[in-house]
mmCIF file of C-alpha atoms in Angstrom:
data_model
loop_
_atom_site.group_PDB
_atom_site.id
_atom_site.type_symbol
_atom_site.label_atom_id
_atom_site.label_comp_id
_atom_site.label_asym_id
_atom_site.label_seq_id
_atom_site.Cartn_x
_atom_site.Cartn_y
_atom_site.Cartn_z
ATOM 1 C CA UNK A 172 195.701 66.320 219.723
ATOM 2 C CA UNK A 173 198.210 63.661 221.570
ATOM 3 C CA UNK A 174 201.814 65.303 221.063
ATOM 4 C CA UNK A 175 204.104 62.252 219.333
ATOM 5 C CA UNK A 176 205.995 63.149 223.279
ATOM 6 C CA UNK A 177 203.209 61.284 225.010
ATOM 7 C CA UNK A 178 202.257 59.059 222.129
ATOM 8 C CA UNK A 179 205.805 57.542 223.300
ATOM 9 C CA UNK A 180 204.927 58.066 226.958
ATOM 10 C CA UNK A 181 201.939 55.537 226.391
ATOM 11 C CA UNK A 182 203.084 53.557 224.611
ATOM 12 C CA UNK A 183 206.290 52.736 227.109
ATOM 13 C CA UNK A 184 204.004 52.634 229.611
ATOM 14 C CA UNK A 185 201.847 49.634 227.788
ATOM 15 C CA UNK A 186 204.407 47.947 226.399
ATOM 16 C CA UNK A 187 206.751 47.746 229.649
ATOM 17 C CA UNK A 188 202.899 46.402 231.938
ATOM 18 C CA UNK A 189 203.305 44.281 228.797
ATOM 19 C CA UNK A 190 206.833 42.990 228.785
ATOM 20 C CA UNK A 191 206.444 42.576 232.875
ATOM 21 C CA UNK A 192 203.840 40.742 232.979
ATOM 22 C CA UNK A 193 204.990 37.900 231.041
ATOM 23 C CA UNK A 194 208.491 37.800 232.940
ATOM 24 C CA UNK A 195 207.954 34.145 234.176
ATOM 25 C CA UNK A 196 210.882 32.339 235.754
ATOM 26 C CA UNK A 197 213.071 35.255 236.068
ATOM 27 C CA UNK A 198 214.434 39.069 234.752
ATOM 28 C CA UNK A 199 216.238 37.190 232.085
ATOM 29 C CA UNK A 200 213.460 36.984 229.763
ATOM 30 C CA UNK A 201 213.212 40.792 229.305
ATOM 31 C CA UNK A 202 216.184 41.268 227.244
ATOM 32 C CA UNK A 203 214.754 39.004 224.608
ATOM 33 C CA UNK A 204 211.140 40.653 224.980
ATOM 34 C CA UNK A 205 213.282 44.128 224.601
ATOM 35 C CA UNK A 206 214.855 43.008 221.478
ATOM 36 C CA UNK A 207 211.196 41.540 220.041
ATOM 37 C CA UNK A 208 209.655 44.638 220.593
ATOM 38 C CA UNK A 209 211.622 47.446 220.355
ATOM 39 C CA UNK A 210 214.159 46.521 218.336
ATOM 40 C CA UNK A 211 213.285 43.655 215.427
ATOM 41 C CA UNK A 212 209.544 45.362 215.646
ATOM 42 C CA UNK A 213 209.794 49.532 215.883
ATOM 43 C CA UNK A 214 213.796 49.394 215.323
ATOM 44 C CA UNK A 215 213.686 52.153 217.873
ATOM 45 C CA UNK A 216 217.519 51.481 219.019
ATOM 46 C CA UNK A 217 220.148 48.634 217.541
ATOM 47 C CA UNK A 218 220.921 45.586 218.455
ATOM 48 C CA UNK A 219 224.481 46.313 219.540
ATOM 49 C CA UNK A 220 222.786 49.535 221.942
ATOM 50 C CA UNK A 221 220.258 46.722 223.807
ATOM 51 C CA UNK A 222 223.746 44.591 224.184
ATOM 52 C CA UNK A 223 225.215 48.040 226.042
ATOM 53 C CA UNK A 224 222.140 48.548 227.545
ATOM 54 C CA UNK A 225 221.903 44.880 229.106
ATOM 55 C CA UNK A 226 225.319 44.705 230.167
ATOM 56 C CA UNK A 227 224.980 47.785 232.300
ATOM 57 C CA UNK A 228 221.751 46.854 233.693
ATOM 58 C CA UNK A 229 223.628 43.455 234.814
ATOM 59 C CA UNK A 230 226.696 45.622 236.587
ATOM 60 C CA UNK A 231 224.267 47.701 238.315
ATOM 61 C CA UNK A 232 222.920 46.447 241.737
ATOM 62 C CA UNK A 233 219.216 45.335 241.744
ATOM 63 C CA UNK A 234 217.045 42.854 239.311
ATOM 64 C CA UNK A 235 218.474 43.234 235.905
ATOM 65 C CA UNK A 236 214.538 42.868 234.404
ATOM 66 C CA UNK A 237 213.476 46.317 235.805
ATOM 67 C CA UNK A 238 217.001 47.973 235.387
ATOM 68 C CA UNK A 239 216.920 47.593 231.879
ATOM 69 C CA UNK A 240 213.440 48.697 231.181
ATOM 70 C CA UNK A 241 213.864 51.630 233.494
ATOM 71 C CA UNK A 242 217.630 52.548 231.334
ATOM 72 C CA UNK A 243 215.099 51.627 227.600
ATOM 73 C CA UNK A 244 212.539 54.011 229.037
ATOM 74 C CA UNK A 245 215.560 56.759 229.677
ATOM 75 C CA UNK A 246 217.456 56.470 226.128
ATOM 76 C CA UNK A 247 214.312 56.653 224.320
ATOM 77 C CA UNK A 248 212.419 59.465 226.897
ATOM 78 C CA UNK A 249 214.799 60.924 228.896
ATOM 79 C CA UNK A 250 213.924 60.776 232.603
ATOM 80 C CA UNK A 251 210.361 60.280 232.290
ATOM 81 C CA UNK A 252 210.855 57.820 230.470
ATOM 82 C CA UNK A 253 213.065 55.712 233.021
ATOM 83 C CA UNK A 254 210.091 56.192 235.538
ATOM 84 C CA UNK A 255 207.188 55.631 233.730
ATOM 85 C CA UNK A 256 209.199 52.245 232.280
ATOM 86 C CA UNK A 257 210.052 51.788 235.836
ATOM 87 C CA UNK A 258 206.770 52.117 237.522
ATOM 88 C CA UNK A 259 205.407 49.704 234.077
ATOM 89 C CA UNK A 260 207.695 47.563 235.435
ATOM 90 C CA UNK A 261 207.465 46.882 238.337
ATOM 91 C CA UNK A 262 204.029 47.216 238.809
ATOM 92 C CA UNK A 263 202.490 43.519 237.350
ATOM 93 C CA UNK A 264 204.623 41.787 239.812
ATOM 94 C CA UNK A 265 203.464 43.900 242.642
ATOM 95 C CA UNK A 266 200.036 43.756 242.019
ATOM 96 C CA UNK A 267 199.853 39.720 240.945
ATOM 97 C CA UNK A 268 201.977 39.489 244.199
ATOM 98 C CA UNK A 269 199.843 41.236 246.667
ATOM 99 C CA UNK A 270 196.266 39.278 244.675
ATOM 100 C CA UNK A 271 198.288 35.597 244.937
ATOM 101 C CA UNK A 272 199.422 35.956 248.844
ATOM 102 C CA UNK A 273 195.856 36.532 250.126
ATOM 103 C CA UNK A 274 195.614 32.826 248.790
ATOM 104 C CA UNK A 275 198.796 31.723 248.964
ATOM 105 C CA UNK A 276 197.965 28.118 250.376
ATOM 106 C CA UNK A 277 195.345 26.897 247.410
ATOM 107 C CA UNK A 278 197.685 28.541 244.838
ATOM 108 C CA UNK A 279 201.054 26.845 245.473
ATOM 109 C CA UNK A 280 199.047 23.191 245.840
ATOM 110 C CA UNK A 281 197.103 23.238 242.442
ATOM 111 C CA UNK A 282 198.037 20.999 239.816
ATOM 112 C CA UNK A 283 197.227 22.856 237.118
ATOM 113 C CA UNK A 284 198.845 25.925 238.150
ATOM 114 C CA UNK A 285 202.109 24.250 238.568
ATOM 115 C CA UNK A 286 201.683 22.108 235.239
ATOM 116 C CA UNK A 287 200.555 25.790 233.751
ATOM 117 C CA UNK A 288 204.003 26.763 235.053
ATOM 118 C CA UNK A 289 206.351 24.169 234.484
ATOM 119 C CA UNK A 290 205.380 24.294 230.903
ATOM 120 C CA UNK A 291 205.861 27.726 230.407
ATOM 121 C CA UNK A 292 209.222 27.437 232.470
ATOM 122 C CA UNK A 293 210.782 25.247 229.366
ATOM 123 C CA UNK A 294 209.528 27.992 227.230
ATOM 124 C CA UNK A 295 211.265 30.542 229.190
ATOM 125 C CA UNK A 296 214.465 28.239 229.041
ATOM 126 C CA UNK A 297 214.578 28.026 225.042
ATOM 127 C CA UNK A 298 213.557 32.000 225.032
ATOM 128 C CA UNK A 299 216.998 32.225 226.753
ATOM 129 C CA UNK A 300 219.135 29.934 225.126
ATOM 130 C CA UNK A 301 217.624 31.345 221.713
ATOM 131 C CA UNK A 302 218.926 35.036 222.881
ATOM 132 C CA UNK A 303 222.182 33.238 224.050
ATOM 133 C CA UNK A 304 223.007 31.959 221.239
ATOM 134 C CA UNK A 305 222.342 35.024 218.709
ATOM 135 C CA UNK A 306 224.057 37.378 221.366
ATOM 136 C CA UNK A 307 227.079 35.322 221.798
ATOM 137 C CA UNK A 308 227.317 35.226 217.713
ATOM 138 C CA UNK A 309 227.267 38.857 217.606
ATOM 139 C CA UNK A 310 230.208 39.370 219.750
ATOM 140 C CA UNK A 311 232.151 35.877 218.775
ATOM 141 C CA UNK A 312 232.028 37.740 215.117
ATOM 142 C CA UNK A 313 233.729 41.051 216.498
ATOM 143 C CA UNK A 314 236.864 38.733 216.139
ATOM 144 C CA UNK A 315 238.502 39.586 219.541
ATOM 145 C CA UNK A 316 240.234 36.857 220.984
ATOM 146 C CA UNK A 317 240.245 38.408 224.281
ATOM 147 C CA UNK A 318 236.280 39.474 224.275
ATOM 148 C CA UNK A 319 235.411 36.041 222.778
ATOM 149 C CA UNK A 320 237.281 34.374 225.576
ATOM 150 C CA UNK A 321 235.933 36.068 228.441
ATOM 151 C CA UNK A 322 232.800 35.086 227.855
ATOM 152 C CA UNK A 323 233.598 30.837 228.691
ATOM 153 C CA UNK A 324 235.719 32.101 231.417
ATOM 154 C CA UNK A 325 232.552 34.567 233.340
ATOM 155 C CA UNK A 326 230.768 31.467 232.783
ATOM 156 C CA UNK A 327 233.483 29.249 234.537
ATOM 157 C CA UNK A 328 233.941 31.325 237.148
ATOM 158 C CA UNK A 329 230.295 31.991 238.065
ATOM 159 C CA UNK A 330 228.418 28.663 237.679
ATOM 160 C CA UNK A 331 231.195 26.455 238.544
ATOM 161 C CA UNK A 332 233.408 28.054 240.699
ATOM 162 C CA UNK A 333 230.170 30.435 242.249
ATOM 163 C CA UNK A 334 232.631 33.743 242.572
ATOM 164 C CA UNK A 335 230.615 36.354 243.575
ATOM 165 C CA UNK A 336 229.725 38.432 240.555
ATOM 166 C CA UNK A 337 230.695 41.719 241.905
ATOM 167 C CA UNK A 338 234.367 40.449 242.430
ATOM 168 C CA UNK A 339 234.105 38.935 238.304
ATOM 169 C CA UNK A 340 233.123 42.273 237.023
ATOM 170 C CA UNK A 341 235.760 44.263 239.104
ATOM 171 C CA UNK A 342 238.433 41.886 238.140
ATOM 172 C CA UNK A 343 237.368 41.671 234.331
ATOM 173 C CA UNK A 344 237.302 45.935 234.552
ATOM 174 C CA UNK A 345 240.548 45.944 235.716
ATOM 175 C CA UNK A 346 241.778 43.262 233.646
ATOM 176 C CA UNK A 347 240.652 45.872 230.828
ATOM 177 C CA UNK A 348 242.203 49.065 232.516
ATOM 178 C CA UNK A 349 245.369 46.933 232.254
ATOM 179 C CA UNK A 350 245.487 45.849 228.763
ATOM 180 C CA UNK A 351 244.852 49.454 227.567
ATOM 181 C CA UNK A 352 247.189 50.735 229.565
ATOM 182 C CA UNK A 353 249.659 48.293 228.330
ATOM 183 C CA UNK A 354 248.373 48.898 225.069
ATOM 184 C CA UNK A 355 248.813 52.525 225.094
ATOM 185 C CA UNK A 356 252.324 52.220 226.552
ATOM 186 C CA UNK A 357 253.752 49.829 223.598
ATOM 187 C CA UNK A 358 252.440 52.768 220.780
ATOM 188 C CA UNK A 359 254.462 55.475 222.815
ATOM 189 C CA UNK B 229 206.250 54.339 261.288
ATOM 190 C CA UNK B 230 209.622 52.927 262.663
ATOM 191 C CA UNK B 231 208.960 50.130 261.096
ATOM 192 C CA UNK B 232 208.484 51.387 258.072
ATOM 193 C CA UNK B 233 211.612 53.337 258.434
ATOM 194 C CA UNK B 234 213.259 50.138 259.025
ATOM 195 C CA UNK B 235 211.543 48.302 256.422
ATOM 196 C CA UNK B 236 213.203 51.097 253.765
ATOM 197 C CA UNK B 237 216.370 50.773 255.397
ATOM 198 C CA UNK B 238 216.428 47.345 254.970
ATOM 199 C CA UNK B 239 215.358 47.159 251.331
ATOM 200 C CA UNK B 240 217.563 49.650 250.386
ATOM 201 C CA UNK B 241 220.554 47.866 251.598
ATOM 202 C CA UNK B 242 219.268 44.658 249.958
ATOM 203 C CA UNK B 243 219.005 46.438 246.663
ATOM 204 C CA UNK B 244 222.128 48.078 246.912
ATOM 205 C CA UNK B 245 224.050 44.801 247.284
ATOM 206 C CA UNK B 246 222.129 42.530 245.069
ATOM 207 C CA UNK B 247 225.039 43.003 242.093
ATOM 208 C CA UNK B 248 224.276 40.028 240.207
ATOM 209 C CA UNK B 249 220.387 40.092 240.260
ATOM 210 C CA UNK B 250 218.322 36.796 240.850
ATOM 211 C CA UNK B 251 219.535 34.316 243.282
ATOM 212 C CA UNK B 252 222.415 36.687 244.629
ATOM 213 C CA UNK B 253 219.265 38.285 246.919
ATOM 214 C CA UNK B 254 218.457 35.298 248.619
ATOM 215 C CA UNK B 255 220.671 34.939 251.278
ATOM 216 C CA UNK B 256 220.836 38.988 251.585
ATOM 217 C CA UNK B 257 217.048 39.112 252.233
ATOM 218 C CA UNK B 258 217.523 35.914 254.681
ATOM 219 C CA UNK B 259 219.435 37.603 256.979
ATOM 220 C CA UNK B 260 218.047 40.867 257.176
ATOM 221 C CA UNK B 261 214.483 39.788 256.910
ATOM 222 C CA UNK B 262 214.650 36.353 259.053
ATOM 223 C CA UNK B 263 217.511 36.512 261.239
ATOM 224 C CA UNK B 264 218.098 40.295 261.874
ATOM 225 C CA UNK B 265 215.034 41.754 262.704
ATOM 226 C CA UNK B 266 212.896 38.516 262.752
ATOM 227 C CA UNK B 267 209.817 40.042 260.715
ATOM 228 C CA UNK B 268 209.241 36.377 258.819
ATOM 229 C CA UNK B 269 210.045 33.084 259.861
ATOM 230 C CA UNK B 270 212.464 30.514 257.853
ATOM 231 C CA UNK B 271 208.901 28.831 256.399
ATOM 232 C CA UNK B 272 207.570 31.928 255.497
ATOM 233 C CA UNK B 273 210.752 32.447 253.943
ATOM 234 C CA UNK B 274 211.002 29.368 251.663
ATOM 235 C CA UNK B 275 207.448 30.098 250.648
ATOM 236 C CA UNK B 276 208.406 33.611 249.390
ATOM 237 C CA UNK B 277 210.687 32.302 247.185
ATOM 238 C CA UNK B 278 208.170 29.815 245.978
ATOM 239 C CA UNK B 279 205.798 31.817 245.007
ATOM 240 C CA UNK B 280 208.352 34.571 243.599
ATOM 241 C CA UNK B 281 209.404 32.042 241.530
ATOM 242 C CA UNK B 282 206.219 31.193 240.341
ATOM 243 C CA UNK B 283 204.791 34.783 239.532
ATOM 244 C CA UNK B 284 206.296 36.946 236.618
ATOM 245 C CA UNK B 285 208.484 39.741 237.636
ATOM 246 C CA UNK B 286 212.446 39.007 239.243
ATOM 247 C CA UNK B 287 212.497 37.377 242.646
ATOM 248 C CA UNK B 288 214.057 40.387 244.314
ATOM 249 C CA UNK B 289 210.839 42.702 243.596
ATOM 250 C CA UNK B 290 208.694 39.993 244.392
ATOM 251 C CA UNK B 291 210.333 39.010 247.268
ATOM 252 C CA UNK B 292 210.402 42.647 248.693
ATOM 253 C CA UNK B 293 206.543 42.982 247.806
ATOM 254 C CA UNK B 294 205.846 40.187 250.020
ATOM 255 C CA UNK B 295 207.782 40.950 253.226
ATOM 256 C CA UNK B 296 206.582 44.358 252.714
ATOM 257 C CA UNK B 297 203.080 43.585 252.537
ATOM 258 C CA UNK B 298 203.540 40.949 255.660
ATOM 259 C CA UNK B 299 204.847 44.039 258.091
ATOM 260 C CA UNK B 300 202.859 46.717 257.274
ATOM 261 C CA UNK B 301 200.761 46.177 254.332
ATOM 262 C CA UNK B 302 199.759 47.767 250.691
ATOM 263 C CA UNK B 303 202.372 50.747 252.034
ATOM 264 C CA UNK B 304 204.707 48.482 253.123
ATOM 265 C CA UNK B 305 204.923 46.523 249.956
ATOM 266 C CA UNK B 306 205.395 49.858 248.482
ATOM 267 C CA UNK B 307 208.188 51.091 250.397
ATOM 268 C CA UNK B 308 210.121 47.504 250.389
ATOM 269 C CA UNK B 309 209.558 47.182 247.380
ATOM 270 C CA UNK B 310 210.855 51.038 246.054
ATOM 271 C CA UNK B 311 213.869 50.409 248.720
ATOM 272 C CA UNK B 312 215.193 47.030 246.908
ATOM 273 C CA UNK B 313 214.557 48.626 243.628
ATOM 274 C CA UNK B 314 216.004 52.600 243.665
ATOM 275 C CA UNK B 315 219.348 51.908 243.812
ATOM 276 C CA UNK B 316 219.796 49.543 241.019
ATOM 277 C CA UNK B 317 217.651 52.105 238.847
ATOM 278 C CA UNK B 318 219.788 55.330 239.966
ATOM 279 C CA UNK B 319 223.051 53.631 239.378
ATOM 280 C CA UNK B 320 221.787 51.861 235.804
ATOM 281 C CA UNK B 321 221.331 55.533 234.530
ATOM 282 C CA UNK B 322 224.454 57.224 236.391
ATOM 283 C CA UNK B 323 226.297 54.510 234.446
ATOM 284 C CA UNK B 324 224.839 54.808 231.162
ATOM 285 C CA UNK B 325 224.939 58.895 231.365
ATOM 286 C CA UNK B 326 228.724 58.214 231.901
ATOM 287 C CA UNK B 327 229.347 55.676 229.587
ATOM 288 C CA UNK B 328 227.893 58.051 226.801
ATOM 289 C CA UNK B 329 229.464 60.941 227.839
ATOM 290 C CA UNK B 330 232.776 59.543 227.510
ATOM 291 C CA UNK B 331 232.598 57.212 224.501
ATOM 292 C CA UNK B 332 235.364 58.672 223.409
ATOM 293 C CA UNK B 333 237.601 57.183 225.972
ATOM 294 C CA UNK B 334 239.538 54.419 224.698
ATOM 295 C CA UNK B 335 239.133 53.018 228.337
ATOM 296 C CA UNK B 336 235.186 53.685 228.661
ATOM 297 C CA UNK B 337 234.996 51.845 225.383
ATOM 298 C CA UNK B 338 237.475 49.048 226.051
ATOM 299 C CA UNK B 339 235.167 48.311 229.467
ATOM 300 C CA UNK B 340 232.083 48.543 228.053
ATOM 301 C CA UNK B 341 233.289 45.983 225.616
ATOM 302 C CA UNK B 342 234.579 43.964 228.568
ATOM 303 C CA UNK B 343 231.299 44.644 230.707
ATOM 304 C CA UNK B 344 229.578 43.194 227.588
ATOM 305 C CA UNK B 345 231.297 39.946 227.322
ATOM 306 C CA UNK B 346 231.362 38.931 230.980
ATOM 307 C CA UNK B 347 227.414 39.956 231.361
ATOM 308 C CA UNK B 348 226.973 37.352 228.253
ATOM 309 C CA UNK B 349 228.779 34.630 230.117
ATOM 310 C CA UNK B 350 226.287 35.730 233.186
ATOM 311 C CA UNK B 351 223.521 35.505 231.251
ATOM 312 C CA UNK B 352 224.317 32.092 229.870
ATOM 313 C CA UNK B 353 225.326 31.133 233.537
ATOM 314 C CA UNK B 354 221.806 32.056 235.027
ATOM 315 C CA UNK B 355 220.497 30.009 231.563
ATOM 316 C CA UNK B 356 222.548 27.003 232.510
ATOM 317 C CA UNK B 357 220.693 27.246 236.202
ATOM 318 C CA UNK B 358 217.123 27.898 234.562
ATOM 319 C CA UNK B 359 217.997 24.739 231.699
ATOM 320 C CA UNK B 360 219.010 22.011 235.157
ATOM 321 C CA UNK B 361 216.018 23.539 236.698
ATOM 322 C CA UNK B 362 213.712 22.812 233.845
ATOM 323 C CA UNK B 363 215.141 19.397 232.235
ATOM 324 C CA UNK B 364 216.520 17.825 235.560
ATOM 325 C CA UNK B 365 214.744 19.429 238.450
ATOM 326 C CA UNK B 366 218.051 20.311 240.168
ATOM 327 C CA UNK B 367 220.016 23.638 240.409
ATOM 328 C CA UNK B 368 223.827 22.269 240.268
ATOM 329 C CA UNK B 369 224.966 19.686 238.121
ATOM 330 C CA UNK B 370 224.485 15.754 240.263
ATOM 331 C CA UNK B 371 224.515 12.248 239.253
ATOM 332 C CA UNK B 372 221.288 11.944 241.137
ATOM 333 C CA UNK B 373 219.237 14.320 238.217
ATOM 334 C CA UNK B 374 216.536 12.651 236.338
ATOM 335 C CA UNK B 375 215.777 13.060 233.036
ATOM 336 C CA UNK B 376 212.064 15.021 232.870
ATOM 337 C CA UNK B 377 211.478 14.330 229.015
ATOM 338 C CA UNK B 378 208.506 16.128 228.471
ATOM 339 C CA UNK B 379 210.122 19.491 229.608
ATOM 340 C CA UNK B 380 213.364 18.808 227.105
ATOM 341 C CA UNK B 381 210.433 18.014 224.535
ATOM 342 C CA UNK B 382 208.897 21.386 225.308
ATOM 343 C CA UNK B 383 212.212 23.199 225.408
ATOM 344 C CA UNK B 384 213.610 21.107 222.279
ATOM 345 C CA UNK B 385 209.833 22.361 220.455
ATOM 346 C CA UNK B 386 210.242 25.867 221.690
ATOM 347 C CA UNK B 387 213.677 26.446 220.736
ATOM 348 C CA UNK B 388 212.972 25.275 217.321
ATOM 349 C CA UNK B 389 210.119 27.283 216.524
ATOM 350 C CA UNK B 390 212.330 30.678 217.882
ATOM 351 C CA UNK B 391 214.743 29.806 215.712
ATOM 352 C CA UNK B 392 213.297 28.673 212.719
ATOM 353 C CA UNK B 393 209.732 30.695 212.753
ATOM 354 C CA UNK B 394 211.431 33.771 215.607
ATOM 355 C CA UNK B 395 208.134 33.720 217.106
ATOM 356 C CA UNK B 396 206.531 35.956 219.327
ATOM 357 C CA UNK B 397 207.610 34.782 223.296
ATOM 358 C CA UNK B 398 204.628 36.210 224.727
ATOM 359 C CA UNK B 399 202.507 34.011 222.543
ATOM 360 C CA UNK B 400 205.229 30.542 223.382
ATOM 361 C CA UNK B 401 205.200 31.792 227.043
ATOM 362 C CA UNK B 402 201.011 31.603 226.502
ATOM 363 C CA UNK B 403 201.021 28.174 224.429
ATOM 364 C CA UNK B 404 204.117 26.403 226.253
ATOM 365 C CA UNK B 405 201.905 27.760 229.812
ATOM 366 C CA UNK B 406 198.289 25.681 228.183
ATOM 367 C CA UNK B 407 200.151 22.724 226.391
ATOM 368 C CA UNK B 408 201.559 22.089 229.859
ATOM 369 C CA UNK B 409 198.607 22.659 231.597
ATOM 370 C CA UNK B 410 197.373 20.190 229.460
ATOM 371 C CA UNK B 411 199.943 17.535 228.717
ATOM 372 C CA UNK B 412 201.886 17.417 232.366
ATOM 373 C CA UNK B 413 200.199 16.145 235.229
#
């Protein structure tokens, strides 16, 4: 008999090899592969808990991609979760990495690779803009000026104005720590 | 076995600083990998990130996988590899252990809500890079971009079909990946 503990165990294990493997053009694309399968498919956490989940994985240092499974693998299993979702991974990459620079040279001048890829890199693009748009919906209808506006303004400040994003989320944190504070003192 | 040593060193330092994920690596790995200790060269350099970008899994792991493996090997992709990705793993779960544990606080709450909203407007930032990449072939926003219609037909196709149909991505990652093996050339 498989206890239901390591039923989970294998089944983060597959599903994270899964997820990584298919993380063309970028980390980004895990948070909607998250929500697909563990949250519209097994409803194992919320919606709102992936949005707490991703926005710590994006403060933290390091790829946001293997953060986030590793911090999925930890609410669900506790610590061996994060590593087995963590090894999962990060292990696809490493492997396809290792196979594709013995050949580097013929890979990178097929046309049918790149073609392969640059199809599958609009794909990636609307898988984005698709999470975008249902994320920024979710919040938008939290009806917080403040929260709703922030959003436009992280944009502004990192695409056109390229601040460094460790300055943006220090500022917006103490931007917070301010209005509470504030907040606080008026009810006194 | 110093060089391994350095190796770690090095990829922990890149990890540790990479706030930001992505394309906030680059230049980190740049100057620690190409000008510091001179292990690649500045064409070996621009191929990495070729490649990376052309393999699944973020461009700081793959990146780190193939320095690794240049220096020292299988173990040395494994320890670069470990070094640039340890940090950001530890601190994820120190975070979310605190955040949890004090939920209560109005100011935990208040930033997480804060943290929330700014990592959105990330998120659609690195999406606004990805979308110039994809439709225009350029990373910043240039009167000099030309249209590529058959990717804003893919994306245009693709976007539809999430939202009308939410279908599966690994199965539009598979059929976007042969239709353009087929159609683009």
């Amino acid at each position: 008999m498989i206890s239901q503990r390591t039923k989970l165990y294998i089944w983060l294990l597959g599903i994270n090899l899964f997820i990584s493997t298919f993380t063309f053009g970028g980390g980004y694309v895990v948070v909607p592969m998250i929500r697909k399968y563990f949250v519209s498919r097994k409803k194992l956490f919320s919606e709102a808990e992936l949005v707490d989940m991703a926005a710590i994985a994006q403060s933290s240092p390091g790829a946001i991609a293997i953060n986030l499974s590793t911090l999925v693998g930890f609410r669900l299993a506790g610590m061996a979760g994060a590593v087995i979702s963590c090894i999962a991974a990060v292990l696809p990459s490493f492997v396809i990495l290792i196979f594709i620079s013995m050949f580097y040279a013929d890979f990178s001048a097929n046309p049918l690779v790149i073609s392969v890829l640059r199809g599958m890199q609009a794909g990636v693009a609307a898988l984005i803009v698709d999470f975008v748009v249902d994320m920024s919906m979710l919040l938008i209808k939290e009806r917080s000026l403040f929260l709703t506006l922030l959003i436009p303004t992280a944009f502004l400040a990192n695409f056109i104005f390229e601040i460094n994003v460790a300055i943006i989320l220090i500022a917006s944190c103490f931007l917070c720590f301010v209005r509470v504070w504030l907040n606080e003192r008026r009810q006194k | 076995m110093g060089e391994l040593w350095q190796l770690l060193l090095a990829f922990l330092q890149i990890g540790l600083f990479s706030i930001g994920g992505g394309y906030v690596i680059i230049p980190f790995i740049q100057e620690l990998a190409v000008e510091k200790y001179a292990w690649i060269s500045q064409q070996v350099f621009t191929d990495i990130i070729t490649i990376s970008q052309m393999t699944p899994g973020p461009l700081a792991v793959n990146t780190s996988t193939f320095v690794g493996l240049r220096i020292a090997g299988i173990p040395g992709a494994m320890i670069a590899t470990f070094g640039c990705v340890i940090s950001g793993v530890g601190i994820s779960i120190l975070l979310y252990r605190f955040i949890q544990r004090y939920n209560k606080s109005v100011y935990v709450f208040e930033t997480l809500n804060v943290l929330r909203a700014v990592s959105l407007g990330l998120i659609i930032s690195a999406a606004t890079t990805i979308l110039l990449l994809t439709l225009l072939g350029i990373s910043e926003i240039s009167m000099a971009a030309k249209v590529d219609w058959i990717a804003v037909a893919f994306f245009a196709v693709s976007l539809y079909v999430l939202r009308k149909w939410k279908m599966n991505p690994v199965l539009l990652m598979v059929l976007t990946g042969i239709l353009g093996g087929i159609v683009i050339q």
